[in-house]
Coordinates of C-alpha atoms in Angstrom, one line a residue:
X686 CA 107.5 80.0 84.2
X687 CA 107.2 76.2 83.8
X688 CA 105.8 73.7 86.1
X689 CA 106.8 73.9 89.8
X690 CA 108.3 70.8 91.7
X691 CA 107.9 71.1 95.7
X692 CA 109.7 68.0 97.0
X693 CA 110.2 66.7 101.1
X694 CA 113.0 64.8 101.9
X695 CA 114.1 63.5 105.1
X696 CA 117.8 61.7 104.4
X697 CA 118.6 61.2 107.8
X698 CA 117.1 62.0 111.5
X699 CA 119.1 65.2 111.8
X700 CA 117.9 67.2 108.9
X701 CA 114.4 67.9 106.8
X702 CA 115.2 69.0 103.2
X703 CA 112.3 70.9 100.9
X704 CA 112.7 71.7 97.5
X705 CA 111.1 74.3 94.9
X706 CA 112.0 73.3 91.6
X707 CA 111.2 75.4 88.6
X708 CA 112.5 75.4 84.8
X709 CA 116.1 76.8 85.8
X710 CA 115.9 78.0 89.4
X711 CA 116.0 75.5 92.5
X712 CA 115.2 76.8 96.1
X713 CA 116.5 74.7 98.8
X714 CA 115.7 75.1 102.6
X715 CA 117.6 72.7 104.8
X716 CA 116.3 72.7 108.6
X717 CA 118.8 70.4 110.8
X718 CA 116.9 68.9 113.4
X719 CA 120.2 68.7 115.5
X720 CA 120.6 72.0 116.1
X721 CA 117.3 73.3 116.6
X722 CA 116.6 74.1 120.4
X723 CA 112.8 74.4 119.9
X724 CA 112.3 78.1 120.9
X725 CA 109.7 78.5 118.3
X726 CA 110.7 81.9 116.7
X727 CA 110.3 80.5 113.6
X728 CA 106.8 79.4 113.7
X729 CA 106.2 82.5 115.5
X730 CA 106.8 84.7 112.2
X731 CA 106.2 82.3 109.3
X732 CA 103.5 83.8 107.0
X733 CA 102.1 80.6 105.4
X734 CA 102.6 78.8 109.4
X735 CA 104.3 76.1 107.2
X736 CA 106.1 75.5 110.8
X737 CA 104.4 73.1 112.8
X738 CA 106.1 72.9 117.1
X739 CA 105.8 69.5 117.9
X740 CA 105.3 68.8 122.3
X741 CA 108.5 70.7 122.9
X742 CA 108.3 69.7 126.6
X743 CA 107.8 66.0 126.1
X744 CA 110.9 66.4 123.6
X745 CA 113.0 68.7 125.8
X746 CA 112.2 65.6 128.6
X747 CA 113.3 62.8 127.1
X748 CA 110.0 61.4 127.5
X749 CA 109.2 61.5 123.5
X750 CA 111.8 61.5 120.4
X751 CA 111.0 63.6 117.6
X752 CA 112.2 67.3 116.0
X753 CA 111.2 70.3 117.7
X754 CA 109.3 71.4 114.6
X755 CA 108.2 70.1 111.4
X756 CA 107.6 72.1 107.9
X757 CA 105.0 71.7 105.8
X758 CA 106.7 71.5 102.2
X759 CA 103.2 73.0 100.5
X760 CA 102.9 75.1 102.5
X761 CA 106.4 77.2 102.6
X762 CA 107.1 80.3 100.0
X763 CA 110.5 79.9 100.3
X764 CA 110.5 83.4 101.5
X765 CA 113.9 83.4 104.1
X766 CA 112.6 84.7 106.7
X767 CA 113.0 81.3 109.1
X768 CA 116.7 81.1 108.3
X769 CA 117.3 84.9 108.9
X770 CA 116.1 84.8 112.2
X771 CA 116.9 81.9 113.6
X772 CA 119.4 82.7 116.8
X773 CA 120.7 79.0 116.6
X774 CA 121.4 79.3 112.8
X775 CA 119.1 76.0 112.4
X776 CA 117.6 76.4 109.3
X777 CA 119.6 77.1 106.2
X778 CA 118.9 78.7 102.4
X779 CA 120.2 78.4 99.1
X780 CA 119.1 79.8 95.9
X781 CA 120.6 77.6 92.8
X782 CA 123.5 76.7 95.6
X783 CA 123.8 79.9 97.0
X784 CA 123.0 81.1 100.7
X785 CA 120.2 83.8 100.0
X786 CA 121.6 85.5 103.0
X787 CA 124.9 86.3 101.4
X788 CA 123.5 87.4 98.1
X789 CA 121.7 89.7 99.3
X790 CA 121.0 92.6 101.8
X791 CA 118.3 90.8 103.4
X792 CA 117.0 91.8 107.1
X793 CA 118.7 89.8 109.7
X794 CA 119.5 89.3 113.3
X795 CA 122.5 91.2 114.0
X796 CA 124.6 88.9 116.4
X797 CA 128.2 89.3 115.9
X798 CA 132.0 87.9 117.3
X799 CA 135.2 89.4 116.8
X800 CA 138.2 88.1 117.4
X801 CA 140.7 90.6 118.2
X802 CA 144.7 89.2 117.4
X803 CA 146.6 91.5 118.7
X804 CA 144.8 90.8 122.0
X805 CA 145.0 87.2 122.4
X806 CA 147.1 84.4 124.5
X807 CA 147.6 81.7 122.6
X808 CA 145.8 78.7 124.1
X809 CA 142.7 76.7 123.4
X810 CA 140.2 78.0 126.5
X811 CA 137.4 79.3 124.2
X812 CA 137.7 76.1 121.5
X813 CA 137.4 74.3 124.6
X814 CA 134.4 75.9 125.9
X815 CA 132.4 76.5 122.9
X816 CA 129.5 74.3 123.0
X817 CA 128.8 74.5 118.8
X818 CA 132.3 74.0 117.6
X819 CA 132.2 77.5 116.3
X820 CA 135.8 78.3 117.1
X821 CA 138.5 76.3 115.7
X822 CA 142.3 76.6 117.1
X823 CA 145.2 75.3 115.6
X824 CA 147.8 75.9 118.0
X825 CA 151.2 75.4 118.4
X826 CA 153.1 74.6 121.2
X827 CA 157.0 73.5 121.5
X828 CA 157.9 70.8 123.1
X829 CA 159.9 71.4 126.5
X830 CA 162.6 69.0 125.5
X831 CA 163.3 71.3 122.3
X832 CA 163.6 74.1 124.8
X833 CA 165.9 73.1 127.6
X834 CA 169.2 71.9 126.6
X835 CA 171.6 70.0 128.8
X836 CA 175.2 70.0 128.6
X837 CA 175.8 66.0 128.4
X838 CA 173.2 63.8 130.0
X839 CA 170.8 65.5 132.3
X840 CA 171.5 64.7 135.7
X841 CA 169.4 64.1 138.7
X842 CA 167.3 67.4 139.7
X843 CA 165.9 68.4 142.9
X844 CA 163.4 71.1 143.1
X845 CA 160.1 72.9 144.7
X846 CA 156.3 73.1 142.7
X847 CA 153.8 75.0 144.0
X848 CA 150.6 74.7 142.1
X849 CA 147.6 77.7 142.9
X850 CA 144.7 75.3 141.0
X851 CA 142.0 77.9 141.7
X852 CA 143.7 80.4 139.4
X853 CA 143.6 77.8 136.7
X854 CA 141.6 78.0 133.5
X855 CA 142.7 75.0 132.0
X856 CA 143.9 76.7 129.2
X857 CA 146.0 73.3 128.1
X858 CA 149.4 75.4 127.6
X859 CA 151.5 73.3 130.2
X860 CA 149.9 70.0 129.2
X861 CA 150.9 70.3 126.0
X862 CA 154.5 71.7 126.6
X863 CA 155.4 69.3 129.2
X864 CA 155.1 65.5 129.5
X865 CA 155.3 66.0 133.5
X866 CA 152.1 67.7 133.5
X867 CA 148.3 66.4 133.3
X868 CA 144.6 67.8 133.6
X869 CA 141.4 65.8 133.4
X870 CA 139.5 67.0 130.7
X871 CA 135.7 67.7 131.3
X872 CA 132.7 68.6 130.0
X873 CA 132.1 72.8 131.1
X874 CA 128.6 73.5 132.5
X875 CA 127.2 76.4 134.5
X876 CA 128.2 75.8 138.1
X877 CA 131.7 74.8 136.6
X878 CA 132.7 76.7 133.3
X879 CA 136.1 75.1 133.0
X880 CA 137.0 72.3 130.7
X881 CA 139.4 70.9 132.7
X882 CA 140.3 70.0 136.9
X883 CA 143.1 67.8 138.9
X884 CA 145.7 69.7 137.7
X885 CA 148.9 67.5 138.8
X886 CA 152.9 67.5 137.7
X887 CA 154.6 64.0 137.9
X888 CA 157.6 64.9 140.1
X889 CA 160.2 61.9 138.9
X890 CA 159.3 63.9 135.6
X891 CA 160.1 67.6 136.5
X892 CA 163.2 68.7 135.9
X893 CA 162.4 71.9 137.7
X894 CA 163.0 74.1 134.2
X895 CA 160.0 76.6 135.2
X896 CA 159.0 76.5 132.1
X897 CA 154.9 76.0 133.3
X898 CA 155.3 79.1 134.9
X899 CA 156.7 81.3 132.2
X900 CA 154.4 84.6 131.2
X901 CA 154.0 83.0 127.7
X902 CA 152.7 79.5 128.6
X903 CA 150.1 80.4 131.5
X904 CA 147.8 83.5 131.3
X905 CA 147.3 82.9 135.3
X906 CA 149.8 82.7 137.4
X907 CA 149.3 79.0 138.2
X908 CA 152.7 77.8 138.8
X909 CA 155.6 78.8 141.2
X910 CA 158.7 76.7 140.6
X911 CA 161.9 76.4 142.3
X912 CA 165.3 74.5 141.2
X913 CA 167.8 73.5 144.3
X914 CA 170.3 71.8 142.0
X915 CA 172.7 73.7 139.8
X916 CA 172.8 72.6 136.7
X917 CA 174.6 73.2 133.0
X918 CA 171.5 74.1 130.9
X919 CA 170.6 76.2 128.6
X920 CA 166.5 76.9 128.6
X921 CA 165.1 78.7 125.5
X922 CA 161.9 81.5 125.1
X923 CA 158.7 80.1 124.5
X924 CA 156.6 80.7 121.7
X925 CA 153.2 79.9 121.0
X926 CA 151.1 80.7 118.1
X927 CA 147.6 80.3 117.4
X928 CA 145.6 80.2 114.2
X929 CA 141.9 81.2 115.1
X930 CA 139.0 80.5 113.0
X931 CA 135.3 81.3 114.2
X932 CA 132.1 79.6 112.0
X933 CA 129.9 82.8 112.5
X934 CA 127.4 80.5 110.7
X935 CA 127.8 78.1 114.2
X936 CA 128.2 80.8 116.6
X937 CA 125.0 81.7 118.3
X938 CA 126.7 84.8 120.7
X939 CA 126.2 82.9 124.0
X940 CA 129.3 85.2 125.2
X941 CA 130.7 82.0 127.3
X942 CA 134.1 82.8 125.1
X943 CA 133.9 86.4 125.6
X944 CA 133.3 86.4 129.3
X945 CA 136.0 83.3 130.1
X946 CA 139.1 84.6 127.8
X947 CA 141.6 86.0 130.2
X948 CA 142.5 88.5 127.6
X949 CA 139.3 89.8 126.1
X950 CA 140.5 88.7 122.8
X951 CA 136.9 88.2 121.6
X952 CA 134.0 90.7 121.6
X953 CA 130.8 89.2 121.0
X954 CA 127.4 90.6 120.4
X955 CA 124.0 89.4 121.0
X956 CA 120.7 90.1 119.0
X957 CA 118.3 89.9 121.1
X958 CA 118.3 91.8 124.7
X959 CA 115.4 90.9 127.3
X960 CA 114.5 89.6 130.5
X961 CA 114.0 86.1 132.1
X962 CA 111.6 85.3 134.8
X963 CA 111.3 82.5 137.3
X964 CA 108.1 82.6 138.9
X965 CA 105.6 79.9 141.2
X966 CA 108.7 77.5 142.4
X967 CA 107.0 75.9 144.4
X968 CA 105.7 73.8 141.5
X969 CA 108.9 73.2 140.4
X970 CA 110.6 69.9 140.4
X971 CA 114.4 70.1 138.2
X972 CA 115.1 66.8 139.3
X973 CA 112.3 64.6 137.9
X974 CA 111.6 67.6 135.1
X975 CA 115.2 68.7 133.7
X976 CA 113.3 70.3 130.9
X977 CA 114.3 73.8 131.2
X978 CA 118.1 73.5 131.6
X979 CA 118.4 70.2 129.2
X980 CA 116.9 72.6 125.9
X981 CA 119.1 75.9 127.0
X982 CA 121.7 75.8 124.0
X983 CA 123.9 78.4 126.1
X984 CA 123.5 76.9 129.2
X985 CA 122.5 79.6 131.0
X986 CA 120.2 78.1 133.4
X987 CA 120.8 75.1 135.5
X988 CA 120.1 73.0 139.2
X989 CA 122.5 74.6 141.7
X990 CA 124.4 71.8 143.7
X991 CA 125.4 73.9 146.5
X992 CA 121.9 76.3 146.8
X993 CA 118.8 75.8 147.9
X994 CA 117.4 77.7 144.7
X995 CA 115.7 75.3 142.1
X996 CA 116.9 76.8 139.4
X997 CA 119.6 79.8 138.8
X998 CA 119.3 82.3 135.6
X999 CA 123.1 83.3 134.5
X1000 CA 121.7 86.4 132.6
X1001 CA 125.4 87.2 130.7
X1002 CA 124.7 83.3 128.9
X1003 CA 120.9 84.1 128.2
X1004 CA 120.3 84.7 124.2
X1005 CA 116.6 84.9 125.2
X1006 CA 115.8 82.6 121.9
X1007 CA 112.4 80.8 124.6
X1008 CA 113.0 77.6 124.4
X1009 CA 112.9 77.7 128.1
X1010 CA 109.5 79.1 128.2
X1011 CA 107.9 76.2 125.7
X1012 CA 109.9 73.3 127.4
X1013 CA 108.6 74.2 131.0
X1014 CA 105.5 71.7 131.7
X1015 CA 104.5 74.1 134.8
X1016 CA 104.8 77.5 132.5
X1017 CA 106.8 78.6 135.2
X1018 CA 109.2 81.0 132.9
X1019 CA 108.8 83.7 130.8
X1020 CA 111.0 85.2 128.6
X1021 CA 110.4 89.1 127.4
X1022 CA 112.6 90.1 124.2
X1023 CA 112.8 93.7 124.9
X1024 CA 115.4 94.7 121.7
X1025 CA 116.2 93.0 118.5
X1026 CA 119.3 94.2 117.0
X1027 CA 119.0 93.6 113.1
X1028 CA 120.9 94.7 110.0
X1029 CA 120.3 94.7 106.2
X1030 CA 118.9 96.8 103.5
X1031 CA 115.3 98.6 104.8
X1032 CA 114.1 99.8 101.5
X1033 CA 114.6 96.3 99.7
X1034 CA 111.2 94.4 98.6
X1035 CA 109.2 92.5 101.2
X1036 CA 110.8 94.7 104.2
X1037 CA 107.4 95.9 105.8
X1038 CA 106.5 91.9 106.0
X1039 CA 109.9 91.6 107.6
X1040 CA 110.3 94.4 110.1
X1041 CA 107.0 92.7 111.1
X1042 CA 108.6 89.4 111.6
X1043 CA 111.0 91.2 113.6
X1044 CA 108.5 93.0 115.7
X1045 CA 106.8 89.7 116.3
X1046 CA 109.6 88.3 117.8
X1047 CA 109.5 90.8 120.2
X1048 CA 106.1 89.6 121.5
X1049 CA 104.1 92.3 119.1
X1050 CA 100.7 91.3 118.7
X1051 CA 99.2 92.0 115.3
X1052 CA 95.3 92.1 114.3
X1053 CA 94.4 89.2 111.5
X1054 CA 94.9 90.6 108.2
X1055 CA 90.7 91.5 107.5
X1056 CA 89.2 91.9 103.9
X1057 CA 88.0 94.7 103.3
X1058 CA 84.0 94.6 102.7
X1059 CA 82.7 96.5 99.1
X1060 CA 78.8 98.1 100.5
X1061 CA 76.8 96.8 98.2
X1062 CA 73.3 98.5 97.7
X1063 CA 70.1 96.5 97.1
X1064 CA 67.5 98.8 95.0
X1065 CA 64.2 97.7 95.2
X1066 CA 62.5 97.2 91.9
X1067 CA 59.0 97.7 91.6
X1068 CA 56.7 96.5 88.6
X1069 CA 54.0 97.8 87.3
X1070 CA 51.2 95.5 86.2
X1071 CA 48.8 96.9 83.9
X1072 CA 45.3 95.0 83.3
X1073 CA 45.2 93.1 80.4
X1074 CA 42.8 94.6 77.7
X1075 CA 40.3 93.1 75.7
X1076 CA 40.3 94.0 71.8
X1077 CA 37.3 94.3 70.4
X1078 CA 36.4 91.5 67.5
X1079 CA 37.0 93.3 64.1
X1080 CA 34.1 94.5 61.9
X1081 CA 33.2 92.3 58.9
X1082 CA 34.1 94.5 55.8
X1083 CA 37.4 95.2 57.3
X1084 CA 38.0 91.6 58.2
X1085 CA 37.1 90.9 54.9
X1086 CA 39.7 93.7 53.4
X1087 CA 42.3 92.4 55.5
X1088 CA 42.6 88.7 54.5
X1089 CA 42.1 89.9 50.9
X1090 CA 45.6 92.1 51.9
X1091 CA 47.2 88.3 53.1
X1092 CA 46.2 86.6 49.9
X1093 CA 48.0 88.8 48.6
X1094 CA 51.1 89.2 50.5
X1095 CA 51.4 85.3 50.3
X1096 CA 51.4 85.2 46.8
X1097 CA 54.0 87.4 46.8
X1098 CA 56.2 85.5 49.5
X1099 CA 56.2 82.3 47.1
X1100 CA 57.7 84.2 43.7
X1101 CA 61.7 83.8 43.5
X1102 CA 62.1 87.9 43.0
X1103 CA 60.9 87.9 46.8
X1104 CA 62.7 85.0 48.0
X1105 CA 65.8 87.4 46.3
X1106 CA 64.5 90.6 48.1
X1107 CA 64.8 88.6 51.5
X1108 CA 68.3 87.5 51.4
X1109 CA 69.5 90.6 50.0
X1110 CA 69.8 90.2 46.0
X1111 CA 66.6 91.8 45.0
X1112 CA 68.9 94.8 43.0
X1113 CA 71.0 92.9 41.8
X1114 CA 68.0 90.3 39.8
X1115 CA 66.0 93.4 39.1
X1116 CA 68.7 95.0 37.2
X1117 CA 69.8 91.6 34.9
X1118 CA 65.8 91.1 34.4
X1119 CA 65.5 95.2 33.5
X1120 CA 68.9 93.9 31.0
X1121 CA 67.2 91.4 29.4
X1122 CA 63.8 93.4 28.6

């Protein structure tokens, strides 16, 4: 492998892009700021802790503008495991282009929707409701004036409308079949999970056709409608189709589409199961704080208008992701993940480091990883000193003898045949000189 590029690049405030470049392979992790709810499961099981939380409460607030986390580009392997276990799908991963997640049978949270056809009332409640744009309806409608038909010019009508608004779900049917009809649109919350109220019908408009009230226009028995005037017309069936599309890769199984469809044409399931708890709130103050129920991507807590609790839990919104927990300056909740649901291959490489990941989600607590310690023995060496000892001064006639041995050896040393023997070519001369005698 050639040299590796790590690059960090922020195009714009919603998203942090890194970058591990090498000869023909290019690893790209995008995190998008915008989605991110800042529950911290990511820097919870990132190995390297490349994933830096920022002061989620200050963030979650108001009181300070920045990302919920930050990533250390040096620092990341690239390994995945942030975007596979992210419940709000923030953080995404491609290898040379293509989402790691789909190429392979990695480990991942197992959150699913299903949409079930056969099931389903054509209407726009759940697109309506969704708070990530995860479902998409194209829906079609007929107009009522391609539906009733008068003989001639339509005459002058008289009539009764009785309107049951609590029954209502705002599905949008009438309002888009009839000009004589109109609902303020609004923005769903807790306390009121409907996207719509003031349901009205313009009366100089109404023509009395009962169309409103037919079974395949309103799913709830809204409208009763009478006619007092008999007239020539001719009034044709209703139909409505729908084309439903659901971005699993947005949805983030808060259920607010499963529990509000009046036909349980959805079936959604969550990854993570759990427990939320609201304790000490006393100290509590959800007007000045707001924290807790401003970060909840599902909405599934929130200031009651009408009660003299603080703050409510709606358990079947919860996806128990946390981000409660960090936003709350008072650490007045806490959130237990009981079960993660996950699926994927658990005999691939890397799966102990992921069912670890998994585990630590859960609140596991793990030891540090220690290094093993090699004994080492230390032999102590001891050395013997012996007393030096003198040498007695040589006798004269054998002094004598030896230097006379020297002489003799130096004479030697300074002939060429010697100076041959030392580096090896004493044979060799010996047998040319034995030649030439």
């Amino acid at each position: 492998m050639g040299e590796i590029t790590l690059e960090l690049d922020i195009p714009d405030e919603n998203r942090q892009i890194l970058r591990w470049i090498a000869d023909e392979s290019e690893k790209i992790l995008i995190f998008h700021n915008d989605k991110c709810v800042g529950c911290g499961i990511c820097s919870i099981i990132c190995p390297t802790k490349a994933i830096e939380l920022m002061p989620i409460p200050e963030i979650a607030t108001g009181n300070l503008e920045a990302p919920y986390c930050v990533f250390d580009h040096e620092k990341c392997i690239y390994c995945a495991l942030c975007s596979a276990l992210c419940p709000v799908n923030a953080i995404e991963f491609t290898f040379n282009g293509e989402p790691v997640l789909d190429m392979l049978d990695r480990l991942k949270l197992d959150k699913k929707i299903e949409f079930k056809e056969e099931k389903c009332f054509p209407c726009k409640l759940c697109e309506l409701l969704c708070s990530r744009d995860a479902i998409e309806i194209d829906l079609k409608v007929p107009k009522k004036e391609d539906l009733v038909i008068y003989q001639g010019e339509p005459p002058k009508v008289e009539g009764k409308i009785d309107i049951d608004e609590k029954n209502c779900i705002y599905c949008m049917n009438c309002v888009l079949l009839c000009d004589a009809i109109d609902i303020d649109e609004v923005e769903p919350t807790t306390e009121y999970p409907k996207p719509g109220k003031n349901l009205r019908v313009n009366l100089d408009k109404c023509d009395f056709c009962g169309l409103c009230a037919h079974e395949k226009v309103c799913p709830a028995d809204v409208f009763k409608v009478q006619c007092f005037t008999d007239v020539d017309r001719k009034i044709l069936e209703p139909e409505l189709k729908a084309d439903v599309k659901i971005n699993e890769k947005e949805c983030i199984s808060c259920g607010w589409c499963q529990i509000h469809c009046p036909t349980e044409a959805i079936e959604v399931q969550k990854a993570i199961e759990g427990k939320l708890e609201l304790t000490n709130m006393e100290k509590c103050d959800p007007v000045g704080c707001v924290a807790c129920y401003q970060i909840c991507p599902t909405r599934a807590l929130y200031s009651p208008k009408s009660s003299k609790e603080k703050i409510i839990h709606k358990e079947e919104y919860c996806i128990y992701c946390g981000a409660c927990e960090l936003s709350c300056p008072e650490k007045l909740i806490k959130v237990e993940r009981e079960k993660i649901k996950y699926t994927g291959d658990e005999t691939g490489p890397w799966t102990s480091s992921w069912l670890r990941a998994i585990e630590q989600i859960s609140g596991k607590q793990f030891p540090a990883i220690s290094i093993r310690e090699i004994p080492i023995t230390i032999e102590e060496i001891k050395i013997k000193i012996s007393k030096a000892k003198e040498i007695p001064p040589l006798k004269p006639e054998i002094e004598k003898r030896v230097k006379h041995k020297l002489s003799k050896i130096n004479e030697k040393l300074k002939t060429i045949k010697t100076r041959f023997w030392v580096e090896g070519r004493t044979k060799k001369r010996i047998e040319i000189e034995e030649e030439g005698d």
